[in-house]
């Protein structure tokens, strides 16, 4: 495994639409492993493949309950509403308020090519939406309400970046 360089907002690759994964080969497995390592090294809660320069529909998420790997994820259902601060590893040091569904249901493939359905609430629902948006070239800064703010790192406050 290796960490990869995280692309930042001025990089055009973050604005492109990712292609679905066809065959889950060695390259995709290595990509998943490297993305998880990169996310953990950056203290993020999620990472999408275009953030490491690969235009494939691959996402990793860990909001504190273990690693979730999603290949070709699709949001099947969403409900409720939550408003909260969001950040992104590709927009370092910034955060902004984004309204997201509070509950989402996602279908994806795992690394063995098996289809599964996973549900998320709260922060996990937010992470699913944020990361799947990345696969379509959408950044949270497109959706932010009001101004982006500088993150003030406070010992008592946990900041999540995706
Ligand atoms: Zn992001």
Short mmCIF file of N, CA and C and ligand atoms in Angstrom, two decimals:
data_model
loop_
_atom_site.label_atom_id
_atom_site.label_comp_id
_atom_site.label_asym_id
_atom_site.label_seq_id
_atom_site.Cartn_x
_atom_site.Cartn_y
_atom_site.Cartn_z
N UNK A 1 0.84 -1.19 0.00
CA UNK A 1 0.00 0.00 0.00
C UNK A 1 0.88 1.25 0.00
N UNK A 2 0.31 2.28 -0.49
CA UNK A 2 1.04 3.55 -0.54
C UNK A 2 0.04 4.69 -0.46
N UNK A 3 0.48 5.80 0.10
CA UNK A 3 -0.40 6.96 0.05
C UNK A 3 -0.24 7.63 -1.32
N UNK A 4 -1.31 8.25 -1.77
CA UNK A 4 -1.26 8.97 -3.04
C UNK A 4 -1.46 10.46 -2.77
N UNK A 5 -1.07 11.25 -3.74
CA UNK A 5 -1.21 12.71 -3.59
C UNK A 5 -2.68 13.10 -3.74
N UNK A 6 -3.17 13.90 -2.81
CA UNK A 6 -4.56 14.36 -2.87
C UNK A 6 -4.63 15.62 -3.72
N UNK A 7 -5.44 15.54 -4.77
CA UNK A 7 -5.62 16.68 -5.68
C UNK A 7 -6.46 17.75 -4.98
N UNK A 8 -6.17 18.99 -5.25
CA UNK A 8 -6.93 20.08 -4.63
C UNK A 8 -7.78 20.80 -5.66
N UNK A 9 -8.66 21.67 -5.15
CA UNK A 9 -9.78 22.20 -5.93
C UNK A 9 -9.42 22.83 -7.27
N UNK A 10 -8.18 23.34 -7.41
CA UNK A 10 -7.85 23.99 -8.70
C UNK A 10 -7.55 22.96 -9.78
N UNK A 11 -7.47 21.69 -9.42
CA UNK A 11 -7.17 20.63 -10.39
C UNK A 11 -8.44 20.23 -11.14
N UNK A 12 -8.40 20.36 -12.48
CA UNK A 12 -9.57 20.08 -13.33
C UNK A 12 -10.12 18.66 -13.18
N UNK A 13 -9.26 17.74 -12.78
CA UNK A 13 -9.69 16.34 -12.70
C UNK A 13 -10.86 16.18 -11.73
N UNK A 14 -10.94 17.07 -10.73
CA UNK A 14 -12.04 17.00 -9.75
C UNK A 14 -13.38 17.39 -10.36
N UNK A 15 -13.36 17.96 -11.55
CA UNK A 15 -14.59 18.41 -12.21
C UNK A 15 -15.08 17.43 -13.28
N UNK A 16 -14.36 16.32 -13.45
CA UNK A 16 -14.74 15.36 -14.49
C UNK A 16 -15.64 14.27 -13.92
N UNK A 17 -16.41 13.68 -14.83
CA UNK A 17 -17.29 12.59 -14.45
C UNK A 17 -16.50 11.28 -14.51
N UNK A 18 -16.63 10.47 -13.47
CA UNK A 18 -15.87 9.22 -13.41
C UNK A 18 -16.60 8.10 -14.14
N UNK A 19 -15.81 7.18 -14.69
CA UNK A 19 -16.37 6.01 -15.38
C UNK A 19 -16.61 4.88 -14.39
N UNK A 20 -17.67 4.10 -14.63
CA UNK A 20 -17.88 2.93 -13.77
C UNK A 20 -16.72 1.95 -13.90
N UNK A 21 -16.51 1.18 -12.84
CA UNK A 21 -15.52 0.12 -12.87
C UNK A 21 -16.13 -1.06 -13.61
N UNK A 22 -15.43 -1.59 -14.61
CA UNK A 22 -15.89 -2.78 -15.32
C UNK A 22 -15.42 -4.00 -14.56
N UNK A 23 -14.19 -4.36 -14.80
CA UNK A 23 -13.61 -5.53 -14.12
C UNK A 23 -12.88 -5.07 -12.86
N UNK A 24 -13.12 -5.77 -11.76
CA UNK A 24 -12.39 -5.46 -10.53
C UNK A 24 -11.08 -6.23 -10.56
N UNK A 25 -10.06 -5.57 -11.08
CA UNK A 25 -8.77 -6.22 -11.26
C UNK A 25 -7.79 -5.75 -10.18
N UNK A 26 -6.56 -6.15 -10.33
CA UNK A 26 -5.50 -5.83 -9.37
C UNK A 26 -5.34 -4.31 -9.20
N UNK A 27 -5.51 -3.58 -10.29
CA UNK A 27 -5.37 -2.11 -10.22
C UNK A 27 -6.43 -1.49 -9.32
N UNK A 28 -7.65 -2.02 -9.41
CA UNK A 28 -8.75 -1.48 -8.59
C UNK A 28 -8.52 -1.84 -7.12
N UNK A 29 -8.05 -3.06 -6.87
CA UNK A 29 -7.77 -3.47 -5.48
C UNK A 29 -6.67 -2.59 -4.88
N UNK A 30 -5.62 -2.35 -5.67
CA UNK A 30 -4.53 -1.47 -5.20
C UNK A 30 -5.05 -0.06 -4.97
N UNK A 31 -5.92 0.40 -5.88
CA UNK A 31 -6.52 1.73 -5.72
C UNK A 31 -7.28 1.82 -4.40
N UNK A 32 -8.12 0.82 -4.10
CA UNK A 32 -8.88 0.80 -2.85
C UNK A 32 -7.94 0.85 -1.64
N UNK A 33 -6.90 0.02 -1.68
CA UNK A 33 -5.95 -0.03 -0.56
C UNK A 33 -5.25 1.32 -0.38
N UNK A 34 -4.80 1.89 -1.48
CA UNK A 34 -4.08 3.16 -1.41
C UNK A 34 -5.00 4.30 -0.97
N UNK A 35 -6.26 4.25 -1.44
CA UNK A 35 -7.21 5.31 -1.04
C UNK A 35 -7.47 5.26 0.46
N UNK A 36 -7.63 4.06 1.02
CA UNK A 36 -7.86 3.95 2.46
C UNK A 36 -6.64 4.49 3.21
N UNK A 37 -5.46 4.10 2.77
CA UNK A 37 -4.25 4.56 3.46
C UNK A 37 -4.12 6.08 3.37
N UNK A 38 -4.45 6.62 2.21
CA UNK A 38 -4.36 8.07 2.00
C UNK A 38 -5.37 8.81 2.88
N UNK A 39 -6.60 8.27 2.94
CA UNK A 39 -7.65 8.88 3.77
C UNK A 39 -7.23 8.89 5.25
N UNK A 40 -6.75 7.75 5.74
CA UNK A 40 -6.37 7.67 7.16
C UNK A 40 -5.17 8.58 7.46
N UNK A 41 -4.21 8.62 6.53
CA UNK A 41 -3.03 9.46 6.74
C UNK A 41 -3.41 10.94 6.82
N UNK A 42 -4.49 11.31 6.11
CA UNK A 42 -4.94 12.72 6.09
C UNK A 42 -6.00 12.99 7.15
N UNK A 43 -6.31 11.99 7.98
CA UNK A 43 -7.37 12.12 8.99
C UNK A 43 -8.72 12.49 8.39
N UNK A 44 -9.00 11.96 7.21
CA UNK A 44 -10.28 12.22 6.57
C UNK A 44 -11.28 11.14 6.93
N UNK A 45 -12.56 11.41 6.63
CA UNK A 45 -13.60 10.41 6.86
C UNK A 45 -14.11 9.82 5.54
N UNK A 46 -13.57 10.31 4.43
CA UNK A 46 -13.97 9.78 3.14
C UNK A 46 -13.04 10.27 2.06
N UNK A 47 -12.96 9.48 0.97
CA UNK A 47 -12.12 9.87 -0.15
C UNK A 47 -12.70 9.23 -1.41
N UNK A 48 -12.73 10.00 -2.49
CA UNK A 48 -13.22 9.49 -3.77
C UNK A 48 -12.05 9.41 -4.75
N UNK A 49 -12.12 8.45 -5.68
CA UNK A 49 -10.98 8.19 -6.58
C UNK A 49 -10.47 9.43 -7.33
N UNK A 50 -11.34 10.33 -7.82
CA UNK A 50 -10.79 11.49 -8.53
C UNK A 50 -9.90 12.37 -7.63
N UNK A 51 -10.09 12.27 -6.33
CA UNK A 51 -9.24 13.06 -5.42
C UNK A 51 -7.79 12.57 -5.42
N UNK A 52 -7.59 11.33 -5.87
CA UNK A 52 -6.21 10.85 -6.04
C UNK A 52 -5.89 10.68 -7.53
N UNK A 53 -6.68 11.36 -8.38
CA UNK A 53 -6.34 11.44 -9.80
C UNK A 53 -6.80 10.28 -10.66
N UNK A 54 -7.75 9.49 -10.16
CA UNK A 54 -8.26 8.35 -10.95
C UNK A 54 -9.74 8.52 -11.23
N UNK A 55 -10.12 8.58 -12.50
CA UNK A 55 -11.52 8.85 -12.86
C UNK A 55 -12.34 7.56 -12.93
N UNK A 56 -12.45 6.92 -11.77
CA UNK A 56 -13.25 5.70 -11.63
C UNK A 56 -14.22 5.86 -10.49
N UNK A 57 -15.35 5.14 -10.57
CA UNK A 57 -16.38 5.28 -9.53
C UNK A 57 -16.04 4.40 -8.32
N UNK A 58 -15.11 4.91 -7.52
CA UNK A 58 -14.62 4.19 -6.34
C UNK A 58 -14.53 5.18 -5.18
N UNK A 59 -15.02 4.74 -4.00
CA UNK A 59 -15.08 5.60 -2.82
C UNK A 59 -14.66 4.78 -1.60
N UNK A 60 -13.96 5.41 -0.67
CA UNK A 60 -13.75 4.82 0.65
C UNK A 60 -14.26 5.80 1.71
N UNK A 61 -14.83 5.25 2.77
CA UNK A 61 -15.40 6.06 3.85
C UNK A 61 -15.10 5.36 5.17
N UNK A 62 -14.77 6.16 6.19
CA UNK A 62 -14.74 5.64 7.56
C UNK A 62 -15.09 6.79 8.49
N UNK A 63 -16.32 6.76 9.00
CA UNK A 63 -16.75 7.83 9.91
C UNK A 63 -16.51 7.41 11.37
N UNK A 64 -15.70 6.37 11.56
CA UNK A 64 -15.37 5.94 12.91
C UNK A 64 -15.91 4.56 13.25
N UNK A 65 -16.61 3.97 12.28
CA UNK A 65 -17.20 2.64 12.53
C UNK A 65 -16.64 1.59 11.59
N UNK A 66 -15.46 1.83 11.07
CA UNK A 66 -14.84 0.85 10.18
C UNK A 66 -14.87 1.29 8.73
N UNK A 67 -13.99 0.68 7.96
CA UNK A 67 -13.82 1.06 6.56
C UNK A 67 -14.97 0.55 5.70
N UNK A 68 -15.49 1.43 4.87
CA UNK A 68 -16.52 1.07 3.89
C UNK A 68 -15.94 1.34 2.50
N UNK A 69 -15.94 0.32 1.66
CA UNK A 69 -15.46 0.47 0.28
C UNK A 69 -16.65 0.37 -0.66
N UNK A 70 -16.75 1.32 -1.57
CA UNK A 70 -17.87 1.33 -2.51
C UNK A 70 -17.33 1.40 -3.93
N UNK A 71 -17.74 0.44 -4.74
CA UNK A 71 -17.41 0.46 -6.17
C UNK A 71 -18.72 0.67 -6.93
N UNK A 72 -18.73 1.61 -7.85
CA UNK A 72 -19.93 1.97 -8.63
C UNK A 72 -21.15 2.26 -7.73
N UNK A 73 -20.98 3.08 -6.69
CA UNK A 73 -22.11 3.35 -5.79
C UNK A 73 -23.22 4.17 -6.45
N UNK A 74 -24.45 3.84 -6.05
CA UNK A 74 -25.63 4.56 -6.53
C UNK A 74 -26.53 4.81 -5.32
N UNK A 75 -27.03 6.04 -5.18
CA UNK A 75 -27.98 6.33 -4.11
C UNK A 75 -29.36 5.88 -4.58
N UNK A 76 -29.93 4.92 -3.86
CA UNK A 76 -31.24 4.37 -4.23
C UNK A 76 -32.36 5.22 -3.66
N UNK A 77 -32.15 5.73 -2.45
CA UNK A 77 -33.20 6.43 -1.73
C UNK A 77 -32.57 7.42 -0.79
N UNK A 78 -33.21 8.57 -0.62
CA UNK A 78 -32.74 9.48 0.42
C UNK A 78 -33.95 10.13 1.07
N UNK A 79 -33.81 10.44 2.37
CA UNK A 79 -34.93 11.06 3.07
C UNK A 79 -34.40 11.92 4.21
N UNK A 80 -35.27 12.77 4.70
CA UNK A 80 -34.91 13.65 5.81
C UNK A 80 -33.98 14.75 5.36
N UNK A 81 -33.54 15.55 6.30
CA UNK A 81 -32.71 16.70 5.99
C UNK A 81 -31.81 17.01 7.18
N UNK A 82 -30.57 17.31 6.91
CA UNK A 82 -29.66 17.75 7.96
C UNK A 82 -28.85 18.92 7.43
N UNK A 83 -28.60 19.85 8.31
CA UNK A 83 -27.77 21.00 7.95
C UNK A 83 -26.53 20.92 8.82
N UNK A 84 -25.37 21.08 8.22
CA UNK A 84 -24.17 21.00 9.04
C UNK A 84 -22.93 21.40 8.28
N UNK A 85 -21.85 21.53 9.00
CA UNK A 85 -20.57 21.91 8.40
C UNK A 85 -19.97 20.74 7.66
N UNK A 86 -19.38 21.05 6.54
CA UNK A 86 -18.74 20.04 5.73
C UNK A 86 -17.38 20.55 5.30
N UNK A 87 -16.44 19.64 5.18
CA UNK A 87 -15.12 19.99 4.68
C UNK A 87 -14.70 18.96 3.66
N UNK A 88 -13.55 19.18 3.02
CA UNK A 88 -13.11 18.27 1.96
C UNK A 88 -11.60 18.26 1.95
N UNK A 89 -11.02 17.08 1.84
CA UNK A 89 -9.55 16.99 1.80
C UNK A 89 -8.99 17.71 0.57
N UNK A 90 -9.83 17.94 -0.45
CA UNK A 90 -9.38 18.66 -1.64
C UNK A 90 -9.54 20.17 -1.51
N UNK A 91 -10.14 20.61 -0.40
CA UNK A 91 -10.30 22.04 -0.14
C UNK A 91 -9.75 22.27 1.29
N UNK A 92 -8.45 22.12 1.45
CA UNK A 92 -7.89 22.07 2.81
C UNK A 92 -8.11 23.36 3.59
N UNK A 93 -8.41 23.16 4.89
CA UNK A 93 -8.50 24.30 5.80
C UNK A 93 -9.82 25.06 5.74
N UNK A 94 -10.76 24.58 4.92
CA UNK A 94 -12.03 25.30 4.77
C UNK A 94 -13.20 24.42 5.19
N UNK A 95 -14.29 25.08 5.53
CA UNK A 95 -15.54 24.37 5.80
C UNK A 95 -16.69 25.29 5.44
N UNK A 96 -17.86 24.67 5.27
CA UNK A 96 -19.05 25.45 4.96
C UNK A 96 -20.29 24.64 5.24
N UNK A 97 -21.41 25.34 5.35
CA UNK A 97 -22.66 24.69 5.70
C UNK A 97 -23.32 24.12 4.45
N UNK A 98 -23.67 22.83 4.51
CA UNK A 98 -24.36 22.16 3.40
C UNK A 98 -25.54 21.39 3.96
N UNK A 99 -26.68 21.51 3.30
CA UNK A 99 -27.85 20.72 3.67
C UNK A 99 -27.83 19.42 2.87
N UNK A 100 -27.98 18.33 3.57
CA UNK A 100 -27.95 16.99 2.95
C UNK A 100 -29.12 16.18 3.47
N UNK A 101 -29.47 15.10 2.79
CA UNK A 101 -30.45 14.17 3.38
C UNK A 101 -29.89 13.56 4.66
N UNK A 102 -30.76 13.20 5.57
CA UNK A 102 -30.31 12.64 6.84
C UNK A 102 -30.19 11.12 6.78
N UNK A 103 -30.78 10.56 5.75
CA UNK A 103 -30.77 9.11 5.63
C UNK A 103 -30.65 8.75 4.14
N UNK A 104 -29.68 7.92 3.82
CA UNK A 104 -29.58 7.47 2.43
C UNK A 104 -29.34 5.96 2.37
N UNK A 105 -29.74 5.41 1.27
CA UNK A 105 -29.60 3.99 1.01
C UNK A 105 -28.79 3.87 -0.27
N UNK A 106 -27.67 3.16 -0.19
CA UNK A 106 -26.72 3.10 -1.31
C UNK A 106 -26.53 1.66 -1.75
N UNK A 107 -26.48 1.48 -3.05
CA UNK A 107 -26.13 0.17 -3.60
C UNK A 107 -24.76 0.28 -4.24
N UNK A 108 -23.92 -0.73 -4.02
CA UNK A 108 -22.57 -0.70 -4.59
C UNK A 108 -22.06 -2.12 -4.72
N UNK A 109 -20.87 -2.23 -5.29
CA UNK A 109 -20.16 -3.52 -5.33
C UNK A 109 -19.04 -3.48 -4.30
N UNK A 110 -18.75 -4.63 -3.68
CA UNK A 110 -17.58 -4.71 -2.82
C UNK A 110 -16.39 -5.18 -3.67
N UNK A 111 -15.23 -5.34 -3.04
CA UNK A 111 -14.03 -5.67 -3.81
C UNK A 111 -14.07 -7.08 -4.41
N UNK A 112 -15.02 -7.91 -3.94
CA UNK A 112 -15.20 -9.22 -4.55
C UNK A 112 -16.21 -9.19 -5.70
N UNK A 113 -16.70 -7.99 -6.00
CA UNK A 113 -17.64 -7.86 -7.11
C UNK A 113 -19.07 -8.19 -6.73
N UNK A 114 -19.33 -8.31 -5.41
CA UNK A 114 -20.68 -8.64 -4.95
C UNK A 114 -21.47 -7.36 -4.67
N UNK A 115 -22.71 -7.37 -5.12
CA UNK A 115 -23.58 -6.23 -4.91
C UNK A 115 -24.07 -6.23 -3.46
N UNK A 116 -24.09 -5.06 -2.83
CA UNK A 116 -24.64 -4.95 -1.48
C UNK A 116 -25.34 -3.61 -1.32
N UNK A 117 -26.18 -3.56 -0.28
CA UNK A 117 -26.90 -2.32 0.02
C UNK A 117 -26.51 -1.88 1.42
N UNK A 118 -26.22 -0.61 1.57
CA UNK A 118 -25.82 -0.08 2.87
C UNK A 118 -26.62 1.20 3.14
N UNK A 119 -27.03 1.36 4.40
CA UNK A 119 -27.79 2.55 4.77
C UNK A 119 -26.95 3.41 5.69
N UNK A 120 -27.13 4.70 5.60
CA UNK A 120 -26.39 5.61 6.48
C UNK A 120 -27.29 6.71 6.98
N UNK A 121 -27.02 7.11 8.22
CA UNK A 121 -27.73 8.25 8.81
C UNK A 121 -26.71 9.26 9.29
N UNK A 122 -27.15 10.49 9.43
CA UNK A 122 -26.29 11.53 10.00
C UNK A 122 -25.01 11.69 9.21
N UNK A 123 -23.88 11.63 9.92
CA UNK A 123 -22.59 11.86 9.27
C UNK A 123 -22.32 10.87 8.15
N UNK A 124 -22.73 9.62 8.33
CA UNK A 124 -22.49 8.63 7.27
C UNK A 124 -23.31 8.96 6.02
N UNK A 125 -24.55 9.41 6.20
CA UNK A 125 -25.37 9.82 5.06
C UNK A 125 -24.71 11.00 4.34
N UNK A 126 -24.19 11.92 5.12
CA UNK A 126 -23.49 13.09 4.55
C UNK A 126 -22.27 12.64 3.76
N UNK A 127 -21.52 11.70 4.33
CA UNK A 127 -20.31 11.21 3.65
C UNK A 127 -20.66 10.51 2.33
N UNK A 128 -21.70 9.68 2.35
CA UNK A 128 -22.13 9.02 1.10
C UNK A 128 -22.43 10.07 0.03
N UNK A 129 -23.21 11.08 0.38
CA UNK A 129 -23.61 12.10 -0.60
C UNK A 129 -22.39 12.87 -1.11
N UNK A 130 -21.53 13.27 -0.18
CA UNK A 130 -20.34 14.06 -0.52
C UNK A 130 -19.43 13.28 -1.48
N UNK A 131 -19.18 12.01 -1.14
CA UNK A 131 -18.23 11.22 -1.95
C UNK A 131 -18.82 10.85 -3.31
N UNK A 132 -20.10 10.52 -3.33
CA UNK A 132 -20.71 10.15 -4.61
C UNK A 132 -20.81 11.38 -5.52
N UNK A 133 -21.01 12.56 -4.93
CA UNK A 133 -20.94 13.80 -5.72
C UNK A 133 -19.59 13.95 -6.40
N UNK A 134 -18.52 13.60 -5.69
CA UNK A 134 -17.17 13.70 -6.28
C UNK A 134 -17.08 12.92 -7.59
N UNK A 135 -17.80 11.80 -7.66
CA UNK A 135 -17.71 10.93 -8.86
C UNK A 135 -18.35 11.60 -10.07
N UNK A 136 -19.18 12.62 -9.81
CA UNK A 136 -19.81 13.37 -10.90
C UNK A 136 -19.22 14.77 -11.04
N UNK A 137 -18.07 14.98 -10.44
CA UNK A 137 -17.38 16.26 -10.59
C UNK A 137 -17.96 17.38 -9.75
N UNK A 138 -18.75 17.02 -8.74
CA UNK A 138 -19.39 18.03 -7.89
C UNK A 138 -18.62 18.15 -6.57
N UNK A 139 -18.30 19.37 -6.20
CA UNK A 139 -17.64 19.62 -4.91
C UNK A 139 -18.65 20.26 -3.96
N UNK A 140 -18.44 20.06 -2.66
CA UNK A 140 -19.40 20.63 -1.70
C UNK A 140 -19.45 22.15 -1.78
N UNK A 141 -18.36 22.73 -2.29
CA UNK A 141 -18.33 24.19 -2.41
C UNK A 141 -19.39 24.69 -3.41
N UNK A 142 -19.87 23.80 -4.29
CA UNK A 142 -20.96 24.16 -5.23
C UNK A 142 -22.28 24.28 -4.48
N UNK A 143 -22.38 23.62 -3.35
CA UNK A 143 -23.66 23.49 -2.64
C UNK A 143 -23.70 24.30 -1.37
N UNK A 144 -22.57 24.90 -1.02
CA UNK A 144 -22.45 25.53 0.29
C UNK A 144 -23.39 26.73 0.41
N UNK A 145 -23.93 26.87 1.61
CA UNK A 145 -24.82 27.99 1.89
C UNK A 145 -24.01 29.06 2.60
N UNK A 146 -23.95 30.22 2.03
CA UNK A 146 -23.14 31.29 2.63
C UNK A 146 -21.68 31.14 2.23
N UNK A 147 -20.81 31.67 3.06
CA UNK A 147 -19.39 31.73 2.75
C UNK A 147 -18.65 30.50 3.27
N UNK A 148 -17.57 30.16 2.59
CA UNK A 148 -16.65 29.18 3.15
C UNK A 148 -15.91 29.85 4.30
N UNK A 149 -15.67 29.07 5.34
CA UNK A 149 -14.95 29.63 6.48
C UNK A 149 -13.64 28.88 6.67
N UNK A 150 -12.70 29.54 7.29
CA UNK A 150 -11.47 28.86 7.66
C UNK A 150 -11.76 27.95 8.84
N UNK A 151 -11.23 26.75 8.78
CA UNK A 151 -11.38 25.84 9.92
C UNK A 151 -10.44 26.31 11.02
N UNK A 152 -11.01 26.52 12.19
CA UNK A 152 -10.15 26.83 13.33
C UNK A 152 -9.97 25.54 14.11
N UNK A 153 -8.76 25.07 14.11
CA UNK A 153 -8.52 23.81 14.80
C UNK A 153 -8.54 24.04 16.30
N UNK A 154 -9.51 23.39 16.90
CA UNK A 154 -9.74 23.56 18.33
C UNK A 154 -9.61 22.19 18.95
N UNK A 155 -9.02 22.12 20.11
CA UNK A 155 -8.84 20.81 20.74
C UNK A 155 -10.16 20.10 21.01
N UNK A 156 -11.20 20.90 21.28
CA UNK A 156 -12.46 20.29 21.67
C UNK A 156 -13.36 19.97 20.48
N UNK A 157 -12.99 20.49 19.34
CA UNK A 157 -13.88 20.36 18.20
C UNK A 157 -13.30 19.39 17.19
N UNK A 158 -14.14 18.49 16.77
CA UNK A 158 -13.71 17.53 15.78
C UNK A 158 -14.15 18.02 14.41
N UNK A 159 -13.22 18.16 13.51
CA UNK A 159 -13.55 18.62 12.17
C UNK A 159 -13.45 17.43 11.23
N UNK A 160 -14.44 17.25 10.43
CA UNK A 160 -14.40 16.13 9.50
C UNK A 160 -14.17 16.63 8.09
N UNK A 161 -13.23 16.03 7.42
CA UNK A 161 -12.98 16.38 6.03
C UNK A 161 -13.12 15.13 5.18
N UNK A 162 -13.70 15.30 3.99
CA UNK A 162 -14.02 14.15 3.17
C UNK A 162 -13.35 14.27 1.82
ZN1 LIG B 1 -14.43 15.82 -0.71
#
